[in-house]
């Protein structure tokens, strides 16, 4: 592995180190307050809109998991990072169009946003040449608003009901069903959102006992998500600072 700390300005490296220390402390404290083992919670550094040099610096600081949500940005960034001799675990966390599936499976280790049977099938087809299965989380809609993404708990919809989507993932030889992901709905207090998600997750694990991952919580609310069982928290601005403006 290259000395990734040398790829960024010293002041930027110091900023990232300070942000990482603060986030790690917050996660430690949240786990302690929830009575959970710190090893149960994985921090995903959400590096969307940030340069590959930041990914390299974070890797040099011991961060192993990186998250991206736009394939057109992530594919090139992942290639640049790999060329530098660094191989983090890449999580694709954004809504995914089926026509991007083949590109995403070339670099992603985990896809958090499988929300339809058609997407599960597209990913299954795209993984035909992979040596290892692609870990997949089913994105669940907490408020039932399918327009915002997410499979629908308790729905018999054969295309977008939670159980049909989960079964499509579980039955695909190139995919491994590992759990659920959710985003707190607009207008919902995090406490309400993650309490509801915990209920859905409990019922889901009764049917899929091996699917124990729960991806929930971002910079402003991940302590609450941890209290309700999150195993993966997606941290961007608290770690890397305010995002550059998208162009």
Short mmCIF file of C-alpha atoms in Angstrom, two decimals:
data_model
loop_
_atom_site.label_atom_id
_atom_site.label_comp_id
_atom_site.label_asym_id
_atom_site.label_seq_id
_atom_site.Cartn_x
_atom_site.Cartn_y
_atom_site.Cartn_z
CA UNK A 1 0.00 0.00 0.00
CA UNK A 2 1.26 3.47 -0.77
CA UNK A 3 1.79 6.15 1.87
CA UNK A 4 -1.58 7.74 1.22
CA UNK A 5 -1.00 10.56 3.70
CA UNK A 6 1.52 12.03 1.23
CA UNK A 7 -1.14 12.55 -1.43
CA UNK A 8 -2.91 15.45 0.30
CA UNK A 9 -1.84 18.80 1.70
CA UNK A 10 -0.71 18.59 5.33
CA UNK A 11 -3.52 20.89 6.43
CA UNK A 12 -6.14 18.73 4.72
CA UNK A 13 -4.65 15.60 6.25
CA UNK A 14 -4.89 17.24 9.68
CA UNK A 15 -8.54 18.18 9.02
CA UNK A 16 -9.40 14.62 8.08
CA UNK A 17 -7.56 13.18 11.08
CA UNK A 18 -9.40 15.56 13.43
CA UNK A 19 -12.79 14.80 11.87
CA UNK A 20 -12.12 11.08 12.07
CA UNK A 21 -11.13 11.29 15.74
CA UNK A 22 -14.34 13.17 16.56
CA UNK A 23 -16.55 10.73 14.66
CA UNK A 24 -14.88 7.71 16.25
CA UNK A 25 -15.44 9.21 19.69
CA UNK A 26 -19.10 9.81 18.89
CA UNK A 27 -19.52 6.21 17.73
CA UNK A 28 -17.68 4.90 20.80
CA UNK A 29 -19.93 6.95 23.09
CA UNK A 30 -23.11 5.93 21.25
CA UNK A 31 -22.20 2.25 21.50
CA UNK A 32 -21.41 2.60 25.21
CA UNK A 33 -24.71 4.33 25.89
CA UNK A 34 -26.61 1.67 23.92
CA UNK A 35 -24.77 -1.17 25.66
CA UNK A 36 -23.40 -2.40 22.36
CA UNK A 37 -20.01 -3.78 21.37
CA UNK A 38 -18.13 -1.14 19.35
CA UNK A 39 -17.02 -3.88 16.96
CA UNK A 40 -20.65 -4.27 15.84
CA UNK A 41 -20.68 -0.84 14.12
CA UNK A 42 -18.88 -0.08 10.86
CA UNK A 43 -18.32 3.52 9.83
CA UNK A 44 -18.65 4.16 6.09
CA UNK A 45 -16.88 7.33 4.99
CA UNK A 46 -19.19 8.87 2.41
CA UNK A 47 -16.71 10.36 -0.05
CA UNK A 48 -19.10 11.53 -2.76
CA UNK A 49 -17.97 14.86 -4.28
CA UNK A 50 -14.59 14.54 -2.54
CA UNK A 51 -11.40 13.71 -4.48
CA UNK A 52 -9.59 10.40 -4.58
CA UNK A 53 -6.81 12.02 -2.54
CA UNK A 54 -9.20 12.22 0.42
CA UNK A 55 -10.00 8.53 0.05
CA UNK A 56 -6.30 7.73 0.05
CA UNK A 57 -5.70 9.88 3.11
CA UNK A 58 -8.59 8.26 5.00
CA UNK A 59 -7.28 4.83 4.09
CA UNK A 60 -3.91 5.86 5.49
CA UNK A 61 -5.69 6.82 8.71
CA UNK A 62 -7.19 3.36 9.00
CA UNK A 63 -10.60 3.83 7.37
CA UNK A 64 -11.50 0.66 5.47
CA UNK A 65 -15.02 1.39 4.16
CA UNK A 66 -15.90 4.13 1.65
CA UNK A 67 -19.33 5.06 0.27
CA UNK A 68 -20.36 6.61 -3.03
CA UNK A 69 -23.78 7.31 -4.54
CA UNK A 70 -23.19 8.24 -8.19
CA UNK A 71 -21.64 5.72 -10.55
CA UNK A 72 -20.29 8.32 -12.95
CA UNK A 73 -18.17 9.74 -10.14
CA UNK A 74 -17.47 6.56 -8.22
CA UNK A 75 -16.16 4.43 -11.10
CA UNK A 76 -13.34 6.79 -11.94
CA UNK A 77 -12.51 7.49 -8.31
CA UNK A 78 -12.32 3.80 -7.47
CA UNK A 79 -10.01 3.22 -10.43
CA UNK A 80 -7.75 6.08 -9.32
CA UNK A 81 -7.58 4.75 -5.78
CA UNK A 82 -6.81 1.23 -7.00
CA UNK A 83 -4.06 2.57 -9.25
CA UNK A 84 -2.50 4.14 -6.15
CA UNK A 85 -2.27 0.71 -4.57
CA UNK A 86 -5.15 1.11 -2.12
CA UNK A 87 -8.20 -1.16 -2.00
CA UNK A 88 -10.89 -0.04 0.44
CA UNK A 89 -14.24 -1.75 0.71
CA UNK A 90 -16.53 0.24 -1.59
CA UNK A 91 -20.20 0.68 -0.68
CA UNK A 92 -22.62 1.96 -3.30
CA UNK A 93 -25.28 3.75 -1.25
CA UNK A 94 -27.31 5.80 -3.75
CA UNK A 95 -30.33 4.96 -5.84
CA UNK A 96 -29.13 2.77 -8.67
CA UNK A 97 -30.46 2.62 -12.20
CA UNK A 98 -30.49 -0.81 -13.76
CA UNK A 99 -28.37 0.31 -16.70
CA UNK A 100 -25.57 1.20 -14.26
CA UNK A 101 -25.50 -2.23 -12.63
CA UNK A 102 -22.71 -3.63 -14.81
CA UNK A 103 -20.48 -0.66 -14.06
CA UNK A 104 -21.15 -0.64 -10.33
CA UNK A 105 -20.38 -4.33 -9.80
CA UNK A 106 -16.90 -3.81 -11.24
CA UNK A 107 -15.75 -1.85 -8.20
CA UNK A 108 -18.41 -2.09 -5.47
CA UNK A 109 -18.17 -4.68 -2.73
CA UNK A 110 -21.59 -3.82 -1.30
CA UNK A 111 -24.74 -2.27 -2.77
CA UNK A 112 -27.05 -0.77 -0.14
CA UNK A 113 -29.92 0.33 -2.37
CA UNK A 114 -31.60 -2.72 -3.92
CA UNK A 115 -35.25 -1.66 -3.93
CA UNK A 116 -36.91 -3.66 -6.70
CA UNK A 117 -36.97 -7.14 -8.14
CA UNK A 118 -35.88 -5.76 -11.51
CA UNK A 119 -32.79 -4.15 -9.99
CA UNK A 120 -31.96 -7.36 -8.12
CA UNK A 121 -32.13 -9.27 -11.39
CA UNK A 122 -30.00 -6.68 -13.21
CA UNK A 123 -27.34 -6.93 -10.51
CA UNK A 124 -27.51 -10.72 -10.61
CA UNK A 125 -26.87 -10.68 -14.36
CA UNK A 126 -24.04 -8.19 -13.97
CA UNK A 127 -22.27 -10.31 -11.35
CA UNK A 128 -21.86 -13.30 -13.65
CA UNK A 129 -18.11 -12.67 -14.00
CA UNK A 130 -17.37 -11.84 -10.36
CA UNK A 131 -15.26 -14.22 -8.33
CA UNK A 132 -17.06 -13.36 -5.10
CA UNK A 133 -20.77 -12.67 -4.55
CA UNK A 134 -21.82 -9.02 -4.26
CA UNK A 135 -23.13 -8.18 -0.81
CA UNK A 136 -26.57 -6.58 -1.15
CA UNK A 137 -28.83 -4.75 1.27
CA UNK A 138 -32.48 -4.18 0.49
CA UNK A 139 -33.40 -0.53 0.85
CA UNK A 140 -36.62 -0.30 2.81
CA UNK A 141 -39.12 2.55 2.67
CA UNK A 142 -39.95 3.51 6.25
CA UNK A 143 -42.88 5.76 5.33
CA UNK A 144 -44.20 3.74 2.39
CA UNK A 145 -43.39 6.46 -0.17
CA UNK A 146 -42.05 4.37 -3.04
CA UNK A 147 -41.23 7.51 -5.05
CA UNK A 148 -38.32 8.20 -2.69
CA UNK A 149 -36.87 4.73 -3.11
CA UNK A 150 -37.17 1.65 -0.98
CA UNK A 151 -39.03 -1.63 -0.96
CA UNK A 152 -42.34 -1.62 0.87
CA UNK A 153 -42.64 -3.59 4.14
CA UNK A 154 -45.74 -5.72 4.39
CA UNK A 155 -46.54 -5.24 0.70
CA UNK A 156 -47.37 -8.13 -1.60
CA UNK A 157 -46.31 -6.06 -4.61
CA UNK A 158 -44.35 -8.62 -6.65
CA UNK A 159 -42.05 -5.90 -8.00
CA UNK A 160 -41.35 -3.72 -4.96
CA UNK A 161 -42.62 -5.45 -1.82
CA UNK A 162 -39.88 -6.01 0.74
CA UNK A 163 -40.16 -9.79 0.80
CA UNK A 164 -40.28 -10.28 -3.01
CA UNK A 165 -37.19 -8.07 -3.37
CA UNK A 166 -35.39 -9.92 -0.59
CA UNK A 167 -36.21 -13.28 -2.15
CA UNK A 168 -34.94 -12.08 -5.53
CA UNK A 169 -31.62 -11.16 -3.91
CA UNK A 170 -31.41 -14.33 -1.83
CA UNK A 171 -32.12 -16.53 -4.85
CA UNK A 172 -29.48 -14.90 -7.10
CA UNK A 173 -26.23 -16.91 -7.18
CA UNK A 174 -24.12 -13.77 -7.65
CA UNK A 175 -25.66 -11.85 -4.75
CA UNK A 176 -25.51 -12.31 -0.99
CA UNK A 177 -28.40 -10.91 1.05
CA UNK A 178 -26.80 -9.27 4.09
CA UNK A 179 -29.47 -6.95 5.49
CA UNK A 180 -31.45 -3.75 5.17
CA UNK A 181 -30.75 -0.08 4.53
CA UNK A 182 -32.96 2.95 5.12
CA UNK A 183 -32.91 6.73 5.06
CA UNK A 184 -34.99 8.66 7.58
CA UNK A 185 -37.98 10.11 5.69
CA UNK A 186 -38.24 13.85 5.23
CA UNK A 187 -40.18 15.40 8.09
CA UNK A 188 -39.70 12.45 10.43
CA UNK A 189 -37.80 12.75 13.69
CA UNK A 190 -34.87 10.29 13.68
CA UNK A 191 -36.18 8.59 16.82
CA UNK A 192 -39.48 7.75 15.11
CA UNK A 193 -37.79 6.67 11.88
CA UNK A 194 -35.22 4.37 13.42
CA UNK A 195 -37.67 2.88 15.88
CA UNK A 196 -39.87 1.93 12.95
CA UNK A 197 -36.86 0.57 11.06
CA UNK A 198 -35.90 -1.58 14.05
CA UNK A 199 -39.37 -3.15 13.98
CA UNK A 200 -39.05 -3.92 10.27
CA UNK A 201 -35.54 -5.32 10.79
CA UNK A 202 -36.66 -7.62 13.61
CA UNK A 203 -39.41 -9.09 11.44
CA UNK A 204 -37.04 -9.37 8.48
CA UNK A 205 -34.42 -11.30 10.45
CA UNK A 206 -37.05 -13.77 11.58
CA UNK A 207 -37.38 -14.76 7.92
CA UNK A 208 -33.75 -14.13 6.88
CA UNK A 209 -31.67 -14.86 10.00
CA UNK A 210 -28.37 -14.40 8.19
CA UNK A 211 -29.24 -10.89 7.01
CA UNK A 212 -28.14 -9.02 10.11
CA UNK A 213 -26.67 -5.82 8.63
CA UNK A 214 -28.61 -2.61 9.20
CA UNK A 215 -27.36 0.46 7.36
CA UNK A 216 -28.87 3.57 8.92
CA UNK A 217 -27.85 6.94 10.25
CA UNK A 218 -25.79 9.78 8.84
CA UNK A 219 -23.67 12.60 10.26
CA UNK A 220 -26.47 14.28 12.20
CA UNK A 221 -28.33 11.28 13.56
CA UNK A 222 -26.14 8.18 13.64
CA UNK A 223 -26.12 8.00 17.46
CA UNK A 224 -29.88 7.43 17.39
CA UNK A 225 -29.50 4.86 14.62
CA UNK A 226 -26.92 3.00 16.70
CA UNK A 227 -29.33 2.96 19.64
CA UNK A 228 -31.85 1.20 17.39
CA UNK A 229 -29.45 -1.40 16.05
CA UNK A 230 -27.56 0.14 13.11
CA UNK A 231 -24.50 -1.91 12.16
CA UNK A 232 -23.33 0.50 9.44
CA UNK A 233 -23.44 4.28 9.70
CA UNK A 234 -22.84 6.50 6.66
CA UNK A 235 -20.80 9.55 7.64
CA UNK A 236 -19.94 12.37 5.26
CA UNK A 237 -19.85 15.99 6.41
CA UNK A 238 -18.96 15.22 10.04
CA UNK A 239 -15.85 13.47 8.76
CA UNK A 240 -14.86 15.33 5.62
CA UNK A 241 -16.38 18.78 6.16
CA UNK A 242 -18.96 20.61 4.06
CA UNK A 243 -19.37 19.15 0.60
CA UNK A 244 -18.18 20.95 -2.52
CA UNK A 245 -21.04 22.25 -4.64
CA UNK A 246 -22.15 19.71 -7.23
CA UNK A 247 -21.78 20.82 -10.82
#
